[in-house]
Amino acid sequence: MTRIDAKFAELKASGKKAFVAYVMAGDPDYETSLEIVKSLPAAGVDVIELGLPFTDPMADGPTIQLAGQRALEGGMTLQKTLDLATEFRKEDDTTPIVLMGYYNPIYNRGVDTFLADAKAAGIDGLIIVDLPPEEDDELCIPAQKAGLNFIRLATPTTDDKRLPTVLQNTSGFVYYVSITGITGSAEAQAADVGPEVARIKAKTDLPVIVGFGIRTPESAESIAGIADGAVVGSAIVAKIANGDPVESVQAYVKTLADGAHRA
Protein backbone atom coordinates (compact mmCIF):
# COMPACT_ATOMS: atom_id res chain seq x y z
CA MET A 1 0.00 0.00 0.00
CA THR A 2 1.44 3.36 -1.04
CA ARG A 3 0.97 6.60 0.89
CA ILE A 4 -1.65 7.49 -1.74
CA ASP A 5 -3.63 4.31 -1.08
CA ALA A 6 -3.34 4.86 2.68
CA LYS A 7 -4.50 8.49 2.41
CA PHE A 8 -7.60 7.64 0.38
CA ALA A 9 -8.46 4.75 2.72
CA GLU A 10 -8.17 7.16 5.66
CA LEU A 11 -10.35 9.79 3.95
CA LYS A 12 -12.98 7.23 3.01
CA ALA A 13 -13.11 5.89 6.57
CA SER A 14 -13.72 9.41 7.89
CA GLY A 15 -16.24 10.29 5.17
CA LYS A 16 -14.08 13.09 3.77
CA LYS A 17 -13.25 14.17 0.24
CA ALA A 18 -9.66 14.78 -0.84
CA PHE A 19 -8.02 18.09 -1.59
CA VAL A 20 -5.05 17.92 -3.95
CA ALA A 21 -2.78 20.92 -4.55
CA TYR A 22 -0.41 21.35 -7.48
CA VAL A 23 2.71 23.51 -7.34
CA MET A 24 5.66 23.72 -9.71
CA ALA A 25 8.93 22.54 -8.18
CA GLY A 26 11.45 25.39 -8.07
CA ASP A 27 8.96 28.22 -8.63
CA PRO A 28 9.85 31.01 -7.97
CA ASP A 29 13.11 29.55 -6.63
CA TYR A 30 14.19 26.37 -4.86
CA GLU A 31 14.09 27.69 -1.28
CA THR A 32 10.71 29.42 -1.58
CA SER A 33 9.27 26.43 -3.41
CA LEU A 34 10.41 24.09 -0.63
CA GLU A 35 8.89 26.40 1.97
CA ILE A 36 5.58 26.44 0.07
CA VAL A 37 5.51 22.65 -0.29
CA LYS A 38 6.26 22.24 3.42
CA SER A 39 3.34 24.57 4.23
CA LEU A 40 0.74 22.60 2.29
CA PRO A 41 -0.15 19.81 4.76
CA ALA A 42 -0.90 22.35 7.50
CA ALA A 43 -3.23 24.10 5.02
CA GLY A 44 -5.26 20.89 4.73
CA VAL A 45 -3.73 19.46 1.56
CA ASP A 46 -4.21 15.68 1.40
CA VAL A 47 -2.05 14.98 -1.65
CA ILE A 48 0.70 17.18 -3.14
CA GLU A 49 1.17 17.25 -6.90
CA LEU A 50 4.70 18.42 -7.60
CA GLY A 51 5.25 19.74 -11.10
CA LEU A 52 8.44 18.68 -12.85
CA PRO A 53 9.66 21.67 -14.92
CA PHE A 54 9.93 20.95 -18.64
CA THR A 55 10.72 23.06 -21.67
CA ASP A 56 7.68 22.01 -23.74
CA PRO A 57 4.69 21.51 -21.41
CA MET A 58 2.04 20.96 -24.08
CA ALA A 59 -0.88 20.18 -21.73
CA ASP A 60 -0.38 23.26 -19.58
CA GLY A 61 -1.80 26.73 -19.94
CA PRO A 62 0.17 29.97 -19.69
CA THR A 63 0.16 30.12 -15.88
CA ILE A 64 1.86 26.76 -15.41
CA GLN A 65 4.03 27.16 -18.52
CA LEU A 66 5.45 30.38 -17.06
CA ALA A 67 5.97 28.70 -13.68
CA GLY A 68 8.01 26.01 -15.41
CA GLN A 69 10.04 28.64 -17.26
CA ARG A 70 10.76 30.49 -14.01
CA ALA A 71 11.86 27.28 -12.36
CA LEU A 72 14.11 26.26 -15.26
CA GLU A 73 15.65 29.73 -15.47
CA GLY A 74 16.36 29.45 -11.74
CA GLY A 75 18.33 26.27 -12.35
CA MET A 76 15.67 23.71 -11.39
CA THR A 77 16.31 20.18 -12.65
CA LEU A 78 14.88 16.71 -12.18
CA GLN A 79 17.58 16.04 -9.56
CA LYS A 80 16.72 19.23 -7.65
CA THR A 81 13.04 18.28 -7.79
CA LEU A 82 13.89 14.95 -6.17
CA ASP A 83 16.10 16.80 -3.67
CA LEU A 84 13.13 19.00 -2.76
CA ALA A 85 10.99 15.92 -2.11
CA THR A 86 13.79 14.42 0.00
CA GLU A 87 13.94 17.57 2.12
CA PHE A 88 10.15 17.57 2.56
CA ARG A 89 10.25 13.94 3.71
CA LYS A 90 12.60 14.83 6.58
CA GLU A 91 9.63 16.51 8.29
CA ASP A 92 6.62 14.72 6.78
CA ASP A 93 6.55 11.00 6.09
CA THR A 94 2.80 10.65 5.49
CA THR A 95 1.56 13.23 2.95
CA PRO A 96 1.62 11.64 -0.51
CA ILE A 97 3.61 13.31 -3.29
CA VAL A 98 2.68 12.78 -6.94
CA LEU A 99 5.26 13.91 -9.48
CA MET A 100 3.47 15.40 -12.49
CA GLY A 101 5.19 16.15 -15.75
CA TYR A 102 6.47 14.83 -19.05
CA TYR A 103 8.45 11.78 -20.06
CA ASN A 104 11.52 13.36 -21.65
CA PRO A 105 13.48 14.19 -18.44
CA ILE A 106 12.72 10.70 -17.08
CA TYR A 107 13.79 9.02 -20.32
CA ASN A 108 17.02 11.01 -20.34
CA ARG A 109 17.83 9.88 -16.81
CA GLY A 110 16.97 6.27 -17.55
CA VAL A 111 13.75 4.70 -16.29
CA ASP A 112 15.29 2.26 -13.80
CA THR A 113 17.58 4.91 -12.32
CA PHE A 114 14.73 7.42 -12.13
CA LEU A 115 12.36 5.01 -10.40
CA ALA A 116 14.95 4.02 -7.81
CA ASP A 117 15.78 7.69 -7.16
CA ALA A 118 12.11 8.75 -7.03
CA LYS A 119 11.29 5.98 -4.57
CA ALA A 120 14.27 6.95 -2.40
CA ALA A 121 13.18 10.61 -2.48
CA GLY A 122 9.71 9.71 -1.17
CA ILE A 123 7.72 10.11 -4.38
CA ASP A 124 4.55 8.01 -4.25
CA GLY A 125 3.01 8.34 -7.69
CA LEU A 126 3.49 9.64 -11.22
CA ILE A 127 1.28 11.54 -13.65
CA ILE A 128 3.09 11.63 -16.99
CA VAL A 129 0.74 13.35 -19.39
CA ASP A 130 2.44 12.49 -22.68
CA LEU A 131 2.63 8.71 -22.21
CA PRO A 132 -0.57 7.04 -23.49
CA PRO A 133 -1.63 3.56 -22.31
CA GLU A 134 -0.15 2.06 -25.47
CA GLU A 135 3.27 2.96 -24.02
CA ASP A 136 2.68 1.33 -20.60
CA ASP A 137 5.78 -0.86 -20.92
CA GLU A 138 7.93 2.31 -21.06
CA LEU A 139 7.23 3.57 -17.55
CA CYS A 140 3.80 2.62 -16.16
CA ILE A 141 4.47 -1.10 -15.63
CA PRO A 142 8.02 -0.58 -14.27
CA ALA A 143 6.71 2.16 -11.93
CA GLN A 144 4.04 -0.14 -10.50
CA LYS A 145 6.64 -2.86 -9.97
CA ALA A 146 8.83 -0.31 -8.16
CA GLY A 147 5.96 0.48 -5.78
CA LEU A 148 4.82 3.79 -7.27
CA ASN A 149 1.26 4.49 -8.35
CA PHE A 150 0.80 5.44 -11.99
CA ILE A 151 -2.12 7.84 -12.25
CA ARG A 152 -3.89 8.31 -15.54
CA LEU A 153 -5.89 11.23 -16.87
CA ALA A 154 -9.41 10.75 -18.21
CA THR A 155 -11.00 13.63 -20.14
CA PRO A 156 -14.38 14.64 -21.59
CA THR A 157 -13.22 13.02 -24.86
CA THR A 158 -12.45 9.64 -23.21
CA ASP A 159 -15.42 7.68 -24.57
CA ASP A 160 -16.75 4.33 -23.37
CA LYS A 161 -14.61 2.47 -25.90
CA ARG A 162 -11.40 4.17 -24.73
CA LEU A 163 -12.09 4.24 -20.99
CA PRO A 164 -11.19 0.58 -20.19
CA THR A 165 -7.79 1.10 -21.86
CA VAL A 166 -7.17 4.23 -19.79
CA LEU A 167 -8.14 2.46 -16.56
CA GLN A 168 -6.30 -0.81 -17.25
CA ASN A 169 -3.01 -0.13 -15.48
CA THR A 170 -3.99 2.95 -13.49
CA SER A 171 -3.52 2.93 -9.71
CA GLY A 172 -3.79 5.35 -6.80
CA PHE A 173 -6.60 7.42 -8.27
CA VAL A 174 -8.04 8.52 -11.59
CA TYR A 175 -7.56 12.18 -12.46
CA TYR A 176 -10.58 13.44 -14.40
CA VAL A 177 -9.86 16.56 -16.44
CA SER A 178 -13.08 18.54 -16.16
CA ILE A 179 -12.71 20.59 -19.33
CA THR A 180 -11.43 20.13 -22.85
CA GLY A 181 -8.26 22.15 -23.30
CA ILE A 182 -5.24 23.30 -21.35
CA THR A 183 -4.89 23.97 -17.63
CA GLY A 184 -6.37 27.18 -16.27
CA SER A 185 -8.54 27.85 -19.32
CA ALA A 186 -12.14 27.60 -18.09
CA GLU A 187 -14.23 26.96 -15.00
CA ALA A 188 -15.35 23.48 -14.02
CA GLN A 189 -19.10 22.97 -13.63
CA ALA A 190 -20.36 20.25 -11.29
CA ALA A 191 -23.48 19.71 -13.42
CA ASP A 192 -21.32 18.80 -16.41
CA VAL A 193 -18.73 16.83 -14.46
CA GLY A 194 -21.10 14.75 -12.31
CA PRO A 195 -22.32 12.35 -15.02
CA GLU A 196 -18.76 11.85 -16.29
CA VAL A 197 -17.47 11.01 -12.81
CA ALA A 198 -20.34 8.54 -12.36
CA ARG A 199 -19.48 6.94 -15.70
CA ILE A 200 -15.85 6.42 -14.64
CA LYS A 201 -16.75 5.20 -11.15
CA ALA A 202 -18.99 2.55 -12.71
CA LYS A 203 -15.86 1.07 -14.31
CA THR A 204 -13.33 1.30 -11.45
CA ASP A 205 -13.04 1.09 -7.68
CA LEU A 206 -10.33 3.77 -7.68
CA PRO A 207 -11.08 7.25 -6.31
CA VAL A 208 -11.91 9.78 -9.02
CA ILE A 209 -10.40 13.22 -8.44
CA VAL A 210 -11.38 16.20 -10.60
CA GLY A 211 -9.03 18.96 -11.70
CA PHE A 212 -8.78 21.89 -14.13
CA GLY A 213 -10.94 24.99 -13.75
CA ILE A 214 -11.28 25.11 -9.93
CA ARG A 215 -10.34 28.46 -8.40
CA THR A 216 -12.60 29.15 -5.42
CA PRO A 217 -13.61 27.39 -2.19
CA GLU A 218 -17.15 27.20 -3.58
CA SER A 219 -16.08 25.43 -6.77
CA ALA A 220 -13.78 23.12 -4.77
CA GLU A 221 -16.77 22.21 -2.61
CA SER A 222 -19.16 21.66 -5.52
CA ILE A 223 -16.70 19.56 -7.52
CA ALA A 224 -15.62 17.50 -4.48
CA GLY A 225 -19.32 16.95 -3.81
CA ILE A 226 -19.73 14.94 -7.02
CA ALA A 227 -16.30 13.25 -6.99
CA ASP A 228 -13.84 11.85 -4.45
CA GLY A 229 -11.92 15.11 -4.33
CA ALA A 230 -10.73 18.21 -6.14
CA VAL A 231 -7.40 19.39 -7.55
CA VAL A 232 -6.33 23.03 -7.76
CA GLY A 233 -3.20 24.03 -9.65
CA SER A 234 -3.22 27.15 -11.81
CA ALA A 235 -4.97 29.32 -9.21
CA ILE A 236 -2.31 28.47 -6.60
CA VAL A 237 0.52 28.90 -9.09
CA ALA A 238 -0.90 32.33 -10.00
CA LYS A 239 -0.59 33.43 -6.36
CA ILE A 240 3.04 32.34 -6.36
CA ALA A 241 3.61 34.20 -9.64
CA ASN A 242 2.20 37.35 -8.04
CA GLY A 243 4.94 37.15 -5.44
CA ASP A 244 2.52 36.50 -2.59
CA PRO A 245 4.38 35.52 0.60
CA VAL A 246 4.30 31.87 1.64
CA GLU A 247 1.87 32.63 4.48
CA SER A 248 -0.56 34.21 1.99
CA VAL A 249 -0.32 31.26 -0.39
CA GLN A 250 -0.90 28.88 2.52
CA ALA A 251 -3.94 30.85 3.70
CA TYR A 252 -5.45 30.75 0.20
CA VAL A 253 -4.82 27.03 -0.13
CA LYS A 254 -6.52 26.48 3.24
CA THR A 255 -9.70 28.16 1.97
CA LEU A 256 -9.74 25.77 -0.99
CA ALA A 257 -9.01 22.72 1.17
CA ASP A 258 -11.74 23.75 3.62
CA GLY A 259 -14.15 24.02 0.68
CA ALA A 260 -13.33 20.51 -0.58
CA HIS A 261 -13.56 19.08 2.93
CA ARG A 262 -17.04 20.59 3.41
CA ALA A 263 -18.36 18.52 0.51
Tab-separated table of C-alpha atoms in Angstrom:
chain	number	residue	atom	x	y	z
A	1	MET	CA	0.000	0.000	0.000
A	2	THR	CA	1.436	3.358	-1.036
A	3	ARG	CA	0.970	6.599	0.889
A	4	ILE	CA	-1.653	7.494	-1.738
A	5	ASP	CA	-3.627	4.310	-1.081
A	6	ALA	CA	-3.344	4.859	2.676
A	7	LYS	CA	-4.501	8.490	2.410
A	8	PHE	CA	-7.603	7.636	0.383
A	9	ALA	CA	-8.461	4.752	2.724
A	10	GLU	CA	-8.170	7.157	5.659
A	11	LEU	CA	-10.347	9.787	3.950
A	12	LYS	CA	-12.976	7.226	3.010
A	13	ALA	CA	-13.108	5.888	6.565
A	14	SER	CA	-13.716	9.410	7.891
A	15	GLY	CA	-16.237	10.291	5.171
A	16	LYS	CA	-14.084	13.093	3.766
A	17	LYS	CA	-13.246	14.165	0.244
A	18	ALA	CA	-9.658	14.777	-0.843
A	19	PHE	CA	-8.017	18.095	-1.593
A	20	VAL	CA	-5.053	17.915	-3.948
A	21	ALA	CA	-2.780	20.918	-4.549
A	22	TYR	CA	-0.415	21.354	-7.482
A	23	VAL	CA	2.709	23.510	-7.345
A	24	MET	CA	5.662	23.721	-9.709
A	25	ALA	CA	8.930	22.539	-8.175
A	26	GLY	CA	11.447	25.387	-8.070
A	27	ASP	CA	8.957	28.218	-8.629
A	28	PRO	CA	9.847	31.014	-7.973
A	29	ASP	CA	13.111	29.546	-6.632
A	30	TYR	CA	14.191	26.367	-4.859
A	31	GLU	CA	14.093	27.691	-1.282
A	32	THR	CA	10.707	29.418	-1.584
A	33	SER	CA	9.274	26.426	-3.407
A	34	LEU	CA	10.412	24.086	-0.632
A	35	GLU	CA	8.888	26.397	1.972
A	36	ILE	CA	5.578	26.435	0.073
A	37	VAL	CA	5.510	22.648	-0.291
A	38	LYS	CA	6.264	22.237	3.422
A	39	SER	CA	3.345	24.575	4.232
A	40	LEU	CA	0.735	22.600	2.292
A	41	PRO	CA	-0.147	19.808	4.763
A	42	ALA	CA	-0.905	22.354	7.501
A	43	ALA	CA	-3.230	24.096	5.024
A	44	GLY	CA	-5.259	20.891	4.728
A	45	VAL	CA	-3.730	19.455	1.561
A	46	ASP	CA	-4.215	15.682	1.399
A	47	VAL	CA	-2.047	14.982	-1.652
A	48	ILE	CA	0.700	17.179	-3.136
A	49	GLU	CA	1.167	17.252	-6.898
A	50	LEU	CA	4.697	18.419	-7.597
A	51	GLY	CA	5.252	19.739	-11.099
A	52	LEU	CA	8.443	18.681	-12.853
A	53	PRO	CA	9.663	21.672	-14.920
A	54	PHE	CA	9.927	20.949	-18.638
A	55	THR	CA	10.717	23.057	-21.671
A	56	ASP	CA	7.681	22.010	-23.743
A	57	PRO	CA	4.690	21.513	-21.406
A	58	MET	CA	2.043	20.963	-24.077
A	59	ALA	CA	-0.878	20.176	-21.732
A	60	ASP	CA	-0.377	23.259	-19.580
A	61	GLY	CA	-1.803	26.728	-19.938
A	62	PRO	CA	0.175	29.973	-19.693
A	63	THR	CA	0.164	30.118	-15.876
A	64	ILE	CA	1.864	26.760	-15.408
A	65	GLN	CA	4.034	27.162	-18.519
A	66	LEU	CA	5.447	30.380	-17.064
A	67	ALA	CA	5.971	28.702	-13.684
A	68	GLY	CA	8.013	26.008	-15.409
A	69	GLN	CA	10.035	28.641	-17.259
A	70	ARG	CA	10.764	30.494	-14.015
A	71	ALA	CA	11.856	27.277	-12.362
A	72	LEU	CA	14.110	26.263	-15.262
A	73	GLU	CA	15.653	29.732	-15.469
A	74	GLY	CA	16.356	29.453	-11.735
A	75	GLY	CA	18.334	26.269	-12.353
A	76	MET	CA	15.666	23.709	-11.390
A	77	THR	CA	16.313	20.181	-12.645
A	78	LEU	CA	14.884	16.714	-12.182
A	79	GLN	CA	17.579	16.044	-9.564
A	80	LYS	CA	16.724	19.226	-7.646
A	81	THR	CA	13.038	18.283	-7.790
A	82	LEU	CA	13.886	14.946	-6.165
A	83	ASP	CA	16.104	16.799	-3.668
A	84	LEU	CA	13.129	18.995	-2.762
A	85	ALA	CA	10.989	15.916	-2.106
A	86	THR	CA	13.786	14.418	0.000
A	87	GLU	CA	13.942	17.574	2.125
A	88	PHE	CA	10.151	17.569	2.560
A	89	ARG	CA	10.254	13.943	3.711
A	90	LYS	CA	12.601	14.828	6.578
A	91	GLU	CA	9.626	16.512	8.292
A	92	ASP	CA	6.625	14.717	6.776
A	93	ASP	CA	6.547	11.000	6.088
A	94	THR	CA	2.803	10.648	5.489
A	95	THR	CA	1.562	13.234	2.950
A	96	PRO	CA	1.625	11.641	-0.512
A	97	ILE	CA	3.613	13.306	-3.289
A	98	VAL	CA	2.685	12.776	-6.936
A	99	LEU	CA	5.263	13.907	-9.484
A	100	MET	CA	3.474	15.400	-12.489
A	101	GLY	CA	5.192	16.148	-15.748
A	102	TYR	CA	6.470	14.829	-19.053
A	103	TYR	CA	8.449	11.776	-20.064
A	104	ASN	CA	11.521	13.358	-21.649
A	105	PRO	CA	13.477	14.186	-18.439
A	106	ILE	CA	12.725	10.701	-17.076
A	107	TYR	CA	13.787	9.020	-20.320
A	108	ASN	CA	17.016	11.009	-20.343
A	109	ARG	CA	17.831	9.880	-16.805
A	110	GLY	CA	16.968	6.265	-17.550
A	111	VAL	CA	13.751	4.699	-16.291
A	112	ASP	CA	15.289	2.260	-13.802
A	113	THR	CA	17.578	4.912	-12.318
A	114	PHE	CA	14.731	7.417	-12.132
A	115	LEU	CA	12.357	5.007	-10.402
A	116	ALA	CA	14.951	4.023	-7.807
A	117	ASP	CA	15.776	7.690	-7.155
A	118	ALA	CA	12.114	8.746	-7.025
A	119	LYS	CA	11.287	5.983	-4.568
A	120	ALA	CA	14.270	6.951	-2.395
A	121	ALA	CA	13.175	10.612	-2.477
A	122	GLY	CA	9.712	9.712	-1.165
A	123	ILE	CA	7.724	10.108	-4.385
A	124	ASP	CA	4.549	8.006	-4.252
A	125	GLY	CA	3.014	8.337	-7.695
A	126	LEU	CA	3.488	9.642	-11.217
A	127	ILE	CA	1.283	11.536	-13.655
A	128	ILE	CA	3.090	11.626	-16.991
A	129	VAL	CA	0.735	13.352	-19.389
A	130	ASP	CA	2.444	12.493	-22.685
A	131	LEU	CA	2.627	8.708	-22.206
A	132	PRO	CA	-0.571	7.040	-23.486
A	133	PRO	CA	-1.629	3.559	-22.307
A	134	GLU	CA	-0.151	2.059	-25.474
A	135	GLU	CA	3.271	2.959	-24.024
A	136	ASP	CA	2.682	1.327	-20.604
A	137	ASP	CA	5.782	-0.858	-20.916
A	138	GLU	CA	7.933	2.307	-21.064
A	139	LEU	CA	7.225	3.567	-17.546
A	140	CYS	CA	3.803	2.623	-16.163
A	141	ILE	CA	4.470	-1.101	-15.625
A	142	PRO	CA	8.020	-0.575	-14.270
A	143	ALA	CA	6.706	2.160	-11.932
A	144	GLN	CA	4.037	-0.143	-10.504
A	145	LYS	CA	6.638	-2.859	-9.975
A	146	ALA	CA	8.833	-0.313	-8.157
A	147	GLY	CA	5.962	0.484	-5.776
A	148	LEU	CA	4.824	3.791	-7.268
A	149	ASN	CA	1.263	4.493	-8.346
A	150	PHE	CA	0.796	5.440	-11.989
A	151	ILE	CA	-2.117	7.839	-12.249
A	152	ARG	CA	-3.886	8.307	-15.541
A	153	LEU	CA	-5.887	11.230	-16.868
A	154	ALA	CA	-9.405	10.754	-18.212
A	155	THR	CA	-11.002	13.626	-20.143
A	156	PRO	CA	-14.375	14.643	-21.594
A	157	THR	CA	-13.222	13.016	-24.855
A	158	THR	CA	-12.448	9.641	-23.213
A	159	ASP	CA	-15.416	7.683	-24.570
A	160	ASP	CA	-16.754	4.332	-23.367
A	161	LYS	CA	-14.607	2.475	-25.897
A	162	ARG	CA	-11.401	4.169	-24.731
A	163	LEU	CA	-12.089	4.244	-20.986
A	164	PRO	CA	-11.189	0.584	-20.188
A	165	THR	CA	-7.789	1.096	-21.856
A	166	VAL	CA	-7.165	4.228	-19.793
A	167	LEU	CA	-8.138	2.458	-16.564
A	168	GLN	CA	-6.304	-0.811	-17.248
A	169	ASN	CA	-3.007	-0.127	-15.477
A	170	THR	CA	-3.994	2.951	-13.485
A	171	SER	CA	-3.521	2.925	-9.713
A	172	GLY	CA	-3.787	5.351	-6.798
A	173	PHE	CA	-6.599	7.415	-8.271
A	174	VAL	CA	-8.041	8.515	-11.595
A	175	TYR	CA	-7.564	12.183	-12.465
A	176	TYR	CA	-10.585	13.438	-14.402
A	177	VAL	CA	-9.857	16.558	-16.435
A	178	SER	CA	-13.084	18.539	-16.164
A	179	ILE	CA	-12.713	20.592	-19.328
A	180	THR	CA	-11.432	20.134	-22.851
A	181	GLY	CA	-8.259	22.152	-23.299
A	182	ILE	CA	-5.236	23.298	-21.349
A	183	THR	CA	-4.889	23.971	-17.634
A	184	GLY	CA	-6.370	27.178	-16.273
A	185	SER	CA	-8.538	27.854	-19.316
A	186	ALA	CA	-12.138	27.596	-18.087
A	187	GLU	CA	-14.225	26.962	-15.000
A	188	ALA	CA	-15.350	23.476	-14.024
A	189	GLN	CA	-19.097	22.965	-13.631
A	190	ALA	CA	-20.361	20.253	-11.291
A	191	ALA	CA	-23.483	19.712	-13.421
A	192	ASP	CA	-21.322	18.804	-16.414
A	193	VAL	CA	-18.730	16.833	-14.461
A	194	GLY	CA	-21.100	14.750	-12.314
A	195	PRO	CA	-22.317	12.353	-15.023
A	196	GLU	CA	-18.763	11.849	-16.291
A	197	VAL	CA	-17.470	11.007	-12.806
A	198	ALA	CA	-20.340	8.540	-12.360
A	199	ARG	CA	-19.484	6.938	-15.703
A	200	ILE	CA	-15.853	6.424	-14.645
A	201	LYS	CA	-16.754	5.201	-11.151
A	202	ALA	CA	-18.989	2.550	-12.713
A	203	LYS	CA	-15.857	1.071	-14.311
A	204	THR	CA	-13.327	1.300	-11.450
A	205	ASP	CA	-13.040	1.091	-7.679
A	206	LEU	CA	-10.327	3.774	-7.675
A	207	PRO	CA	-11.082	7.248	-6.308
A	208	VAL	CA	-11.907	9.782	-9.023
A	209	ILE	CA	-10.403	13.218	-8.443
A	210	VAL	CA	-11.378	16.202	-10.602
A	211	GLY	CA	-9.033	18.956	-11.695
A	212	PHE	CA	-8.776	21.894	-14.132
A	213	GLY	CA	-10.944	24.987	-13.754
A	214	ILE	CA	-11.276	25.111	-9.933
A	215	ARG	CA	-10.345	28.455	-8.395
A	216	THR	CA	-12.604	29.151	-5.415
A	217	PRO	CA	-13.612	27.393	-2.186
A	218	GLU	CA	-17.148	27.199	-3.578
A	219	SER	CA	-16.080	25.426	-6.770
A	220	ALA	CA	-13.776	23.116	-4.775
A	221	GLU	CA	-16.775	22.206	-2.613
A	222	SER	CA	-19.165	21.655	-5.523
A	223	ILE	CA	-16.695	19.558	-7.516
A	224	ALA	CA	-15.621	17.497	-4.483
A	225	GLY	CA	-19.318	16.954	-3.814
A	226	ILE	CA	-19.729	14.942	-7.016
A	227	ALA	CA	-16.303	13.253	-6.990
A	228	ASP	CA	-13.839	11.851	-4.455
A	229	GLY	CA	-11.916	15.106	-4.327
A	230	ALA	CA	-10.735	18.207	-6.141
A	231	VAL	CA	-7.404	19.390	-7.549
A	232	VAL	CA	-6.332	23.034	-7.756
A	233	GLY	CA	-3.198	24.028	-9.647
A	234	SER	CA	-3.221	27.154	-11.809
A	235	ALA	CA	-4.975	29.319	-9.212
A	236	ILE	CA	-2.312	28.469	-6.599
A	237	VAL	CA	0.524	28.904	-9.086
A	238	ALA	CA	-0.898	32.332	-9.998
A	239	LYS	CA	-0.589	33.430	-6.359
A	240	ILE	CA	3.040	32.342	-6.358
A	241	ALA	CA	3.608	34.196	-9.636
A	242	ASN	CA	2.205	37.350	-8.042
A	243	GLY	CA	4.942	37.151	-5.444
A	244	ASP	CA	2.521	36.498	-2.593
A	245	PRO	CA	4.379	35.520	0.602
A	246	VAL	CA	4.304	31.868	1.643
A	247	GLU	CA	1.867	32.629	4.478
A	248	SER	CA	-0.560	34.208	1.994
A	249	VAL	CA	-0.317	31.256	-0.389
A	250	GLN	CA	-0.895	28.882	2.520
A	251	ALA	CA	-3.939	30.846	3.697
A	252	TYR	CA	-5.454	30.754	0.197
A	253	VAL	CA	-4.818	27.026	-0.135
A	254	LYS	CA	-6.516	26.484	3.240
A	255	THR	CA	-9.703	28.161	1.969
A	256	LEU	CA	-9.740	25.769	-0.991
A	257	ALA	CA	-9.009	22.716	1.170
A	258	ASP	CA	-11.744	23.747	3.619
A	259	GLY	CA	-14.145	24.019	0.676
A	260	ALA	CA	-13.332	20.513	-0.576
A	261	HIS	CA	-13.559	19.084	2.927
A	262	ARG	CA	-17.045	20.588	3.409
A	263	ALA	CA	-18.364	18.517	0.507
